[in-house]
Coordinates of C-alpha atoms in Angstrom, one line a residue:
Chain A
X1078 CA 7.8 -1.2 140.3
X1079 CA 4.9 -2.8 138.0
X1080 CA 6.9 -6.4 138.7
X1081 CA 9.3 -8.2 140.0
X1082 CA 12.5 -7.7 137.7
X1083 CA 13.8 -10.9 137.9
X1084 CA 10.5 -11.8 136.0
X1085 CA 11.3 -9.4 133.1
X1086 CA 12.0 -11.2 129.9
X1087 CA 15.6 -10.6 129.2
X1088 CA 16.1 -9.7 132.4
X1089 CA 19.6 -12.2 132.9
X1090 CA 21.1 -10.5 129.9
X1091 CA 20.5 -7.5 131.6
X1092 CA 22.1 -7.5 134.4
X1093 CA 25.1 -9.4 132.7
X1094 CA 25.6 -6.3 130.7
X1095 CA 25.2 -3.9 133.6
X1096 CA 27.4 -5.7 135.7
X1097 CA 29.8 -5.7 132.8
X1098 CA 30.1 -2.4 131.9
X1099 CA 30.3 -1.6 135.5
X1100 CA 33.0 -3.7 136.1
X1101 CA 34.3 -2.2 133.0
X1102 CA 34.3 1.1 133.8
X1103 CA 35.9 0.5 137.2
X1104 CA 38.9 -1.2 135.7
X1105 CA 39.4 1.6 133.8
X1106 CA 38.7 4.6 135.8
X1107 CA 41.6 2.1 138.0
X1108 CA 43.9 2.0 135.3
X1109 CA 43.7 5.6 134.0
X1110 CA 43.8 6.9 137.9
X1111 CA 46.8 5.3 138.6
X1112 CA 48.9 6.5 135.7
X1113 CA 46.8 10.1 136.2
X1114 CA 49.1 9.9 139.5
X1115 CA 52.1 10.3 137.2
X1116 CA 51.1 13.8 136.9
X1117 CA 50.6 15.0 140.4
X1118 CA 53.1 17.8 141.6
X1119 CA 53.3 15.9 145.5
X1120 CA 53.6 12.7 146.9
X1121 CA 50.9 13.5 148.8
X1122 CA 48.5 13.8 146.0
X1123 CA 50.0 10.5 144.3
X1124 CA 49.1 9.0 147.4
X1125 CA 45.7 9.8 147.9
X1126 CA 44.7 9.9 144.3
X1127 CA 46.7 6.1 143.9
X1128 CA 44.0 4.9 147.3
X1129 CA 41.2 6.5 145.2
X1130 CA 42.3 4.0 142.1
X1131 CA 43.0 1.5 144.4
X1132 CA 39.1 1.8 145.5
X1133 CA 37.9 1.3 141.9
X1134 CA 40.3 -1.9 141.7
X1135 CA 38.2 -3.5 144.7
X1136 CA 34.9 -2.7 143.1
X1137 CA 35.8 -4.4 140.1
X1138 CA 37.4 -7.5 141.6
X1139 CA 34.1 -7.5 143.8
X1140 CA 31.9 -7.4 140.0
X1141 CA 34.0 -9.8 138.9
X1142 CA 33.3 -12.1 141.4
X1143 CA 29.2 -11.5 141.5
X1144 CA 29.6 -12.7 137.6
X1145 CA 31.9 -15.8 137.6
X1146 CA 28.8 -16.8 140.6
X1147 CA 26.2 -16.3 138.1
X1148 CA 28.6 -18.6 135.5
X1149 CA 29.7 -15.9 133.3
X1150 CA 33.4 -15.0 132.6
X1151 CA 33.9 -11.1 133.7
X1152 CA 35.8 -11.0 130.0
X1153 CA 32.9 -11.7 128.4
X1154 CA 30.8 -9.8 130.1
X1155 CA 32.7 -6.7 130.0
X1156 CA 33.8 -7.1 126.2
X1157 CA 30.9 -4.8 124.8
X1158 CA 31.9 -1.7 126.8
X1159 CA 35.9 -1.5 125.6
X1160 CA 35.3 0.2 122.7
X1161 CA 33.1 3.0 124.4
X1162 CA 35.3 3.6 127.5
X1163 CA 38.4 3.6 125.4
X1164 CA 36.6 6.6 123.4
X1165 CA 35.4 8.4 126.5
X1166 CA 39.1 8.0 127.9
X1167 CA 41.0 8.9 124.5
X1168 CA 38.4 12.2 124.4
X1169 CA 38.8 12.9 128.0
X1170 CA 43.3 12.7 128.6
X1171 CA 43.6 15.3 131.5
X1172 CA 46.9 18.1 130.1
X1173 CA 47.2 18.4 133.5
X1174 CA 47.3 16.9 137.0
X1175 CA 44.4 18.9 138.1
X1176 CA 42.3 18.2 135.0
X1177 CA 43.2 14.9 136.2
X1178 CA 41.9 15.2 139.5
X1179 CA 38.5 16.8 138.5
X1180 CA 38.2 14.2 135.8
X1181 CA 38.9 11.4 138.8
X1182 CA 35.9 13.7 141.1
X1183 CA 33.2 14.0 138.1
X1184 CA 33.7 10.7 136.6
X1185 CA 33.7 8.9 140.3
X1186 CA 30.4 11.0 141.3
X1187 CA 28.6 10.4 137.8
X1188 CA 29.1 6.2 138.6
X1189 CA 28.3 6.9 141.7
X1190 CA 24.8 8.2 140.7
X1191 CA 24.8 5.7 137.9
X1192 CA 25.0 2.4 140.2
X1193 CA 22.0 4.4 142.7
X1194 CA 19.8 4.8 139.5
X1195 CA 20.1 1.0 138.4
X1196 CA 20.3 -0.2 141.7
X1197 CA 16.5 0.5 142.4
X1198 CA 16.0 -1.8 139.2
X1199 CA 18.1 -5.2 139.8
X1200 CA 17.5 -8.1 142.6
X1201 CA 18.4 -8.0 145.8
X1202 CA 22.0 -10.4 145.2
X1203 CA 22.9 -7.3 142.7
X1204 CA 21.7 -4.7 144.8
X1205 CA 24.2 -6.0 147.3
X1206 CA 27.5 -6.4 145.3
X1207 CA 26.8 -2.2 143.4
X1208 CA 25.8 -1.1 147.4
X1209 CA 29.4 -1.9 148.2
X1210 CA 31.0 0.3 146.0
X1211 CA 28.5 3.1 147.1
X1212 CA 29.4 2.8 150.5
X1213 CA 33.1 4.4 149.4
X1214 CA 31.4 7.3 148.9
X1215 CA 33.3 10.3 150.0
X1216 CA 37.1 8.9 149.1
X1217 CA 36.7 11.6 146.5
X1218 CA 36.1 14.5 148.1
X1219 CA 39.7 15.8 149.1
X1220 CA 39.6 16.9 145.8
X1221 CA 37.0 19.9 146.4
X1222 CA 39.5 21.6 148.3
X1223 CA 42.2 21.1 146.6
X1224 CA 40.4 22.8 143.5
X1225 CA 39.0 25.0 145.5
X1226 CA 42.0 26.5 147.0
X1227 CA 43.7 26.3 143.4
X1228 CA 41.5 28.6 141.5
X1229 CA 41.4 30.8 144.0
X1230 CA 45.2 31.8 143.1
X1231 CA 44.6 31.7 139.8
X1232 CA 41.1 32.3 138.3
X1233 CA 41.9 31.6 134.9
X1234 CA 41.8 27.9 136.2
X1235 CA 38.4 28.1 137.1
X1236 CA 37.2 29.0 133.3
X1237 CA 39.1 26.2 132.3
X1238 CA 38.2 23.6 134.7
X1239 CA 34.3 24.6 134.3
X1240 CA 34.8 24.0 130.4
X1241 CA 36.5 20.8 131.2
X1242 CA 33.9 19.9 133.4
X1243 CA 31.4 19.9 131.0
X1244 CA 33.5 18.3 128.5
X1245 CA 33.4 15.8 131.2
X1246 CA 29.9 15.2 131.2
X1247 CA 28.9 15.7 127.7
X1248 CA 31.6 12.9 126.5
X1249 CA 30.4 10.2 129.2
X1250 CA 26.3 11.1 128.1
X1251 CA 27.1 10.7 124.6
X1252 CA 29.0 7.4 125.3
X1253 CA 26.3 6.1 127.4
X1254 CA 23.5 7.2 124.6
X1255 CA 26.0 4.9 122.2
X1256 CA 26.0 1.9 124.7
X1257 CA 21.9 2.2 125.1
X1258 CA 21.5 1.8 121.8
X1259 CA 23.4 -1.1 121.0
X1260 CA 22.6 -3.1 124.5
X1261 CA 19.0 -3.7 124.0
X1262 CA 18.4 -5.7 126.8
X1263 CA 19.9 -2.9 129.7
X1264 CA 17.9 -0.4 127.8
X1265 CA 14.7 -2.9 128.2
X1266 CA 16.0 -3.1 132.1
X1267 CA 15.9 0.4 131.8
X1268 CA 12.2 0.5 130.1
X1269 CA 10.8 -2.9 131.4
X1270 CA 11.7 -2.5 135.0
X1271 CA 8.9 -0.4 135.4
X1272 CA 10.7 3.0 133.4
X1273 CA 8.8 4.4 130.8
X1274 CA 10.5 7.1 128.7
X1275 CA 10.1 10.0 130.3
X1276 CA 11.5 8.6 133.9
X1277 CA 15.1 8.0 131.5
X1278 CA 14.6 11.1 130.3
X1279 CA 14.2 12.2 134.0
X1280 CA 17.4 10.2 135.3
X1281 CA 19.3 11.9 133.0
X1282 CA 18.1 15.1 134.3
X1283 CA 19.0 14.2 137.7
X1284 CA 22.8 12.8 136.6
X1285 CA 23.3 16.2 135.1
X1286 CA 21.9 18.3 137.8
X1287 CA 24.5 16.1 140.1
X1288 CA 26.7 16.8 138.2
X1289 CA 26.2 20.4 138.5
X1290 CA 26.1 20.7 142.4
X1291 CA 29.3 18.7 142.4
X1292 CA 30.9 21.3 140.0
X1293 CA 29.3 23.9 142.0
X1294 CA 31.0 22.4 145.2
X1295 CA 34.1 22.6 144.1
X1296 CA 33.3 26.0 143.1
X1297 CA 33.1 26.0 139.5
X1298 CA 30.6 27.1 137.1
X1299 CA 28.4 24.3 135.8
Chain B
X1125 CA 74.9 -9.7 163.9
X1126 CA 77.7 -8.5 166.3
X1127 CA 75.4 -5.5 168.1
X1128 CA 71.6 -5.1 168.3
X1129 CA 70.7 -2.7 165.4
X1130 CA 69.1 -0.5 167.5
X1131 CA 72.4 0.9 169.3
X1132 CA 73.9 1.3 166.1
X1133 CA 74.8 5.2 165.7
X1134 CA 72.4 6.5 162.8
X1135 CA 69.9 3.6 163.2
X1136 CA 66.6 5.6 163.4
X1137 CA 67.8 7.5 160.0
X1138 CA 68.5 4.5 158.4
X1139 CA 65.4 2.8 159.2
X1140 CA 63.7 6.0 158.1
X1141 CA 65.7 6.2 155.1
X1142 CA 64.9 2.2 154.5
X1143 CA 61.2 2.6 154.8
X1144 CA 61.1 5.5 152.5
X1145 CA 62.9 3.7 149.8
X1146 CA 60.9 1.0 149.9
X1147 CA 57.5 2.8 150.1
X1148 CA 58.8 5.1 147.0
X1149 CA 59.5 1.9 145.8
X1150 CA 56.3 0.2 146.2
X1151 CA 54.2 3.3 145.2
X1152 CA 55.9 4.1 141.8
X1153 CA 55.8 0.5 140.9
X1154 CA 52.1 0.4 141.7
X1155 CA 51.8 3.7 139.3
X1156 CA 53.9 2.2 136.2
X1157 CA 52.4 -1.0 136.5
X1158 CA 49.0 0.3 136.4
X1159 CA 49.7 2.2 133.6
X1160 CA 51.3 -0.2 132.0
X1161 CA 48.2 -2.5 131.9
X1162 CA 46.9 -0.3 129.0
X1163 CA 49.4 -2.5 127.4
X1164 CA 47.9 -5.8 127.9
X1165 CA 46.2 -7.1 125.0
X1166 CA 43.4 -9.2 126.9
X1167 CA 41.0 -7.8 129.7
X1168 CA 42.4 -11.1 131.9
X1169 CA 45.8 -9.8 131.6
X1170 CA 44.5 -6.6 131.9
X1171 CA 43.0 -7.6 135.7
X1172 CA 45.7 -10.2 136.5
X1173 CA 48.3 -6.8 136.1
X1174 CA 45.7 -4.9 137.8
X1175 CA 45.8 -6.9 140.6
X1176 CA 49.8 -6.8 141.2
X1177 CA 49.6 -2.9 140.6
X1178 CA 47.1 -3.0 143.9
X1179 CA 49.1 -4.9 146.2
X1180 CA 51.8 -3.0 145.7
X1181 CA 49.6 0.5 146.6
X1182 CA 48.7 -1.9 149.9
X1183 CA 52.0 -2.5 150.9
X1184 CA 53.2 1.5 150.4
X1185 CA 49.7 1.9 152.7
X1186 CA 51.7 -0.2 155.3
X1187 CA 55.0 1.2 155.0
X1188 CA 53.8 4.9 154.9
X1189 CA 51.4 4.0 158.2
X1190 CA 54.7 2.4 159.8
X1191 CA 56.8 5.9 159.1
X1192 CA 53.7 8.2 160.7
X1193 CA 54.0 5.8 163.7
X1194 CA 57.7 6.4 163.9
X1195 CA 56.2 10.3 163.7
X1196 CA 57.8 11.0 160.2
X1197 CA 55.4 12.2 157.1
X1198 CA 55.8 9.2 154.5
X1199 CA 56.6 12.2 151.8
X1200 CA 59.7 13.4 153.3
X1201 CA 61.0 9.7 154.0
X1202 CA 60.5 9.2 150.1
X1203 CA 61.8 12.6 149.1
X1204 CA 65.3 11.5 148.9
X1205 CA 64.4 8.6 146.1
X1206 CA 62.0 10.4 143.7
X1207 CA 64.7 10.7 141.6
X1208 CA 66.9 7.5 141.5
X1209 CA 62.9 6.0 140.7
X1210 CA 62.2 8.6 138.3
X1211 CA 65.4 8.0 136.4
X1212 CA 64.8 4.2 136.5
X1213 CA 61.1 3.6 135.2
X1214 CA 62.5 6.6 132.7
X1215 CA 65.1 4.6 131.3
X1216 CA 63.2 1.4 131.4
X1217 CA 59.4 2.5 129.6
X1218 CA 58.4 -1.1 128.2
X1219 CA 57.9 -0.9 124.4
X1220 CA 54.9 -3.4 124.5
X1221 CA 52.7 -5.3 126.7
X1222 CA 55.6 -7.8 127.1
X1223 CA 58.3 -6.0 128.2
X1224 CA 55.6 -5.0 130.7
X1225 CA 54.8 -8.0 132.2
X1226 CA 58.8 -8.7 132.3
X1227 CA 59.1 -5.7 134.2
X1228 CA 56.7 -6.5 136.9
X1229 CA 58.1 -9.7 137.5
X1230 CA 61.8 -8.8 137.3
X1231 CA 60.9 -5.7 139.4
X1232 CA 58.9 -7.5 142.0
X1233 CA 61.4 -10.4 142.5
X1234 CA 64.4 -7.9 142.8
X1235 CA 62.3 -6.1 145.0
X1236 CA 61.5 -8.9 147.1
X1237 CA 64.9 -9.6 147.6
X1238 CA 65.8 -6.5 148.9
X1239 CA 63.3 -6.8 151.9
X1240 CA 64.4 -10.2 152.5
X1241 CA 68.2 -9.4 152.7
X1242 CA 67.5 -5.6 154.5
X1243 CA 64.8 -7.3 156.9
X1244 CA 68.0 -9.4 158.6
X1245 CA 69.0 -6.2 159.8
X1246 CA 66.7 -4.1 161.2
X1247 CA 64.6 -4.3 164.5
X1248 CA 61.4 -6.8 165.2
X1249 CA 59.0 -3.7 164.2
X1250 CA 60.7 -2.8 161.0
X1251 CA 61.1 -6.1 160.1
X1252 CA 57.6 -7.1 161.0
X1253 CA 55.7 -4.2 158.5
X1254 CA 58.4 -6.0 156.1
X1255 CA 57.2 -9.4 156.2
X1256 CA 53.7 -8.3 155.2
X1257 CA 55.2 -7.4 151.9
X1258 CA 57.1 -10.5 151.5
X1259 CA 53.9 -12.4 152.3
X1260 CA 53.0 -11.8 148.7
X1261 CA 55.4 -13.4 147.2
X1262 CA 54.0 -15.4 144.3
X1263 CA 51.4 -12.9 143.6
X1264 CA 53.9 -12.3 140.2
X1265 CA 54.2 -15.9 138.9
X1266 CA 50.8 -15.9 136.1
X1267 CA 53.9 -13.7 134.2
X1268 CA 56.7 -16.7 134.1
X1269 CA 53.4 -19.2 132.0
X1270 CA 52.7 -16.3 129.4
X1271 CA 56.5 -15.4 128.9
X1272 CA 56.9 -18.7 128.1
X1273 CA 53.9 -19.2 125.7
X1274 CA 55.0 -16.4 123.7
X1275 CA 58.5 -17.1 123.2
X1276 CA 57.6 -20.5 122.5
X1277 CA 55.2 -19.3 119.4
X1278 CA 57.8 -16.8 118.3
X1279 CA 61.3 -16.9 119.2
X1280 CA 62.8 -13.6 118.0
X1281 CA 60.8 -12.2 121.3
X1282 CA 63.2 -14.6 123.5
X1283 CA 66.1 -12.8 122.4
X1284 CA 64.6 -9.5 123.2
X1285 CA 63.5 -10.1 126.3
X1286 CA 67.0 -11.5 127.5
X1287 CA 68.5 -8.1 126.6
X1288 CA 65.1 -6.3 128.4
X1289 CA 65.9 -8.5 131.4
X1290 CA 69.9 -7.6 131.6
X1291 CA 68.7 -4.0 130.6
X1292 CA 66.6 -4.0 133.9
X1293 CA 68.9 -5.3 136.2
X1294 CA 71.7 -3.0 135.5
X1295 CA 69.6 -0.2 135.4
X1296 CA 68.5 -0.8 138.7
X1297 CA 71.8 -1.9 140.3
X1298 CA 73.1 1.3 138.8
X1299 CA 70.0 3.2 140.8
X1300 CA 71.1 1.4 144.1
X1301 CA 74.6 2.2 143.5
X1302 CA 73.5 6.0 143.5
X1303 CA 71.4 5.7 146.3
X1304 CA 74.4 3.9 148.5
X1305 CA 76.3 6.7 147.7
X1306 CA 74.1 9.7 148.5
X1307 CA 72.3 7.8 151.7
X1308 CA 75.3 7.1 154.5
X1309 CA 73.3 6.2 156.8
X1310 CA 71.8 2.9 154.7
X1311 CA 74.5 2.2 153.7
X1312 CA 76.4 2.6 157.3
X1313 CA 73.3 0.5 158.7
X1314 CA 74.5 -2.6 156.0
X1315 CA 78.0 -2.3 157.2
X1316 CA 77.8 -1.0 160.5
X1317 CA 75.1 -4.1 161.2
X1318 CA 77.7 -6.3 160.7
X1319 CA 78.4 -6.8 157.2
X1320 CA 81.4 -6.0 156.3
X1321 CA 82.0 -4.9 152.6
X1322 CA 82.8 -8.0 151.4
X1323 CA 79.4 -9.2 152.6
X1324 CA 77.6 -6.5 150.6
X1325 CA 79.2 -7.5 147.3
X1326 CA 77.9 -10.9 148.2
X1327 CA 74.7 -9.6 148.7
X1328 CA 74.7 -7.9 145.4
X1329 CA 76.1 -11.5 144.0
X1330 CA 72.7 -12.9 145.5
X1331 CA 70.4 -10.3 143.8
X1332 CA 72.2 -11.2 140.9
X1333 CA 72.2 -14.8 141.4
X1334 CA 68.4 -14.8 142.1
X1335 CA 67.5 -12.3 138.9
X1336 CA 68.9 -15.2 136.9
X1337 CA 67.1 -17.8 138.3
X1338 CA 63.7 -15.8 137.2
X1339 CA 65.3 -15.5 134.1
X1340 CA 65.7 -19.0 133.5
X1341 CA 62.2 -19.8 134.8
X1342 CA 60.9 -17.6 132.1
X1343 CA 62.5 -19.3 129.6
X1344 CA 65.3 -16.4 129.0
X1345 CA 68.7 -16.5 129.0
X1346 CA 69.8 -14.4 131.6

């Protein structure tokens, strides 16, 4: 890194907005998890996909907190990022409880590389707050089997989930291309923090290629 | 109490039967009230919901961890009670944001009751796991300020939400009528731990009793 971040003009904004739509996002990956459970065909499943919401709930309340420190009101902060999550939501409503629970496994693994990405980029006080919710890491992966051992009774599942899956990751990239271009100041986070264009263009790469081997683990084409 | 609980024929099924309907309880609850904070017109109220839905999940955590240590799976203690739930938050979907909030807070307090009148009669262990719950109490309250702000600004809503409130309370009287019925052994361990019937329509008095008090605190007429 060229400097130190905290240095970078417009750097407060910044992290205001990526704290925001973080804290965004987890409320409603919460939200939408928790009435996905609705759908599930056991009380098992309800159960583990409700602790998997519940997870996302804590990392917001922990967001939420980091901002009111730094003086800003989490509602504020967060305000930009309704409109795009409610369009990635309303563009991504599982027909199903499995389309729910690969939607719950791709979405969580996509933030997951998200907060790594900007991580490398903020202070050590926000490092701290997004390395908590990375260290839940692996509260999602009781769905690989469970897909896993779905498709393989019925392989017309697998065609469909693999579409879906891309669906997936297609409707949060365009949504986060939307959000880049109307939040300057994370996009100069992005750029300023030592980022030229072509390292974006490479982190995108790498979310998508993630995003394959986590499709490919729960055996589905990419 | 005229015997210890724990000699009581049918005790361990009724404890069983007890901690499922209260785990079912606290689980569907967390599910509908998560979903209902799509409702909620403001991000605050959006979290402040957000963070009743979670403490519900944590209490079903405890209850469900409580059943494994009795060495009974949490999912066939609950069996028995998908149904009276699923005809309850069936017949009682909230038509707005309003009725939503209502709905926690009715739910929670009648709730609440329940543990506190059941936890007289069960054994230090059971009764332990439901204190934990019962240690929340309050957690519901932002609800009574906002019910009150809105009907004060527009008055039509009071009237509705009296009805909403009655509406809820039968329906879930008539849900723990059905459940009395089908589960002898709860219902043996309320009059076979020394109540006699009389003292269970007293207890039902109570609930009732208590649901109008919230009522009134809301500003409705119960």
């Amino acid at each position: 890194m060229d400097q130190d971040p905290v240095e970078t003009p417009g750097y407060d904004a910044a992290v205001v907005d990526l704290l925001g739509v973080l804290a965004y996002g987890e409320l409603t990956a919460f939200i939408r998890m928790a009435a996905d459970c609705d759908l599930a065909p056991t009380l098992a499943l309800k159960s583990a996909m409700g602790r998997l919401a519940t997870t996302d709930y804590q990392h917001y309340e922990q967001l939420a907190a980091h901002l009111r420190g730094l003086g800003v009101e989490p509602e504020e902060a967060m305000s930009p990022f309704v409109a795009p999550f409610s369009a990635f939501h309303e563009r991504t409503r599982p027909r199903g409880w499995l389309e729910g629970l690969v939607k719950a496994y791709v979405g969580d693994g996509i933030a997951k590389d998200f907060y790594r990405e900007m991580s490398a980029l903020v202070d050590a006080d926000t490092r701290a707050v997004m390395q908590e919710a990375l260290g839940d890491e692996g509260h999602a992966d009781f769905v690989v089997q469970i897909v896993r051992d779905t498709i393989r009774a019925d392989r017309t599942a697998a065609g469909r989930l693999a579409l879906w899956g891309r669906r997936l990751l297609g409707e949060a990239l365009s949504q986060a291309q939307a959000v880049a271009v109307e939040r300057d100041a994370m996009a100069a986070l992005l750029v300023g923090g030592g980022l030229d264009l072509g390292e974006v263009g490479r982190m995108f790469t790498r979310l998508t290629e993630n995003h394959q081997k986590r499709m490919t683990r729960m055996g589905l084409d990419a």
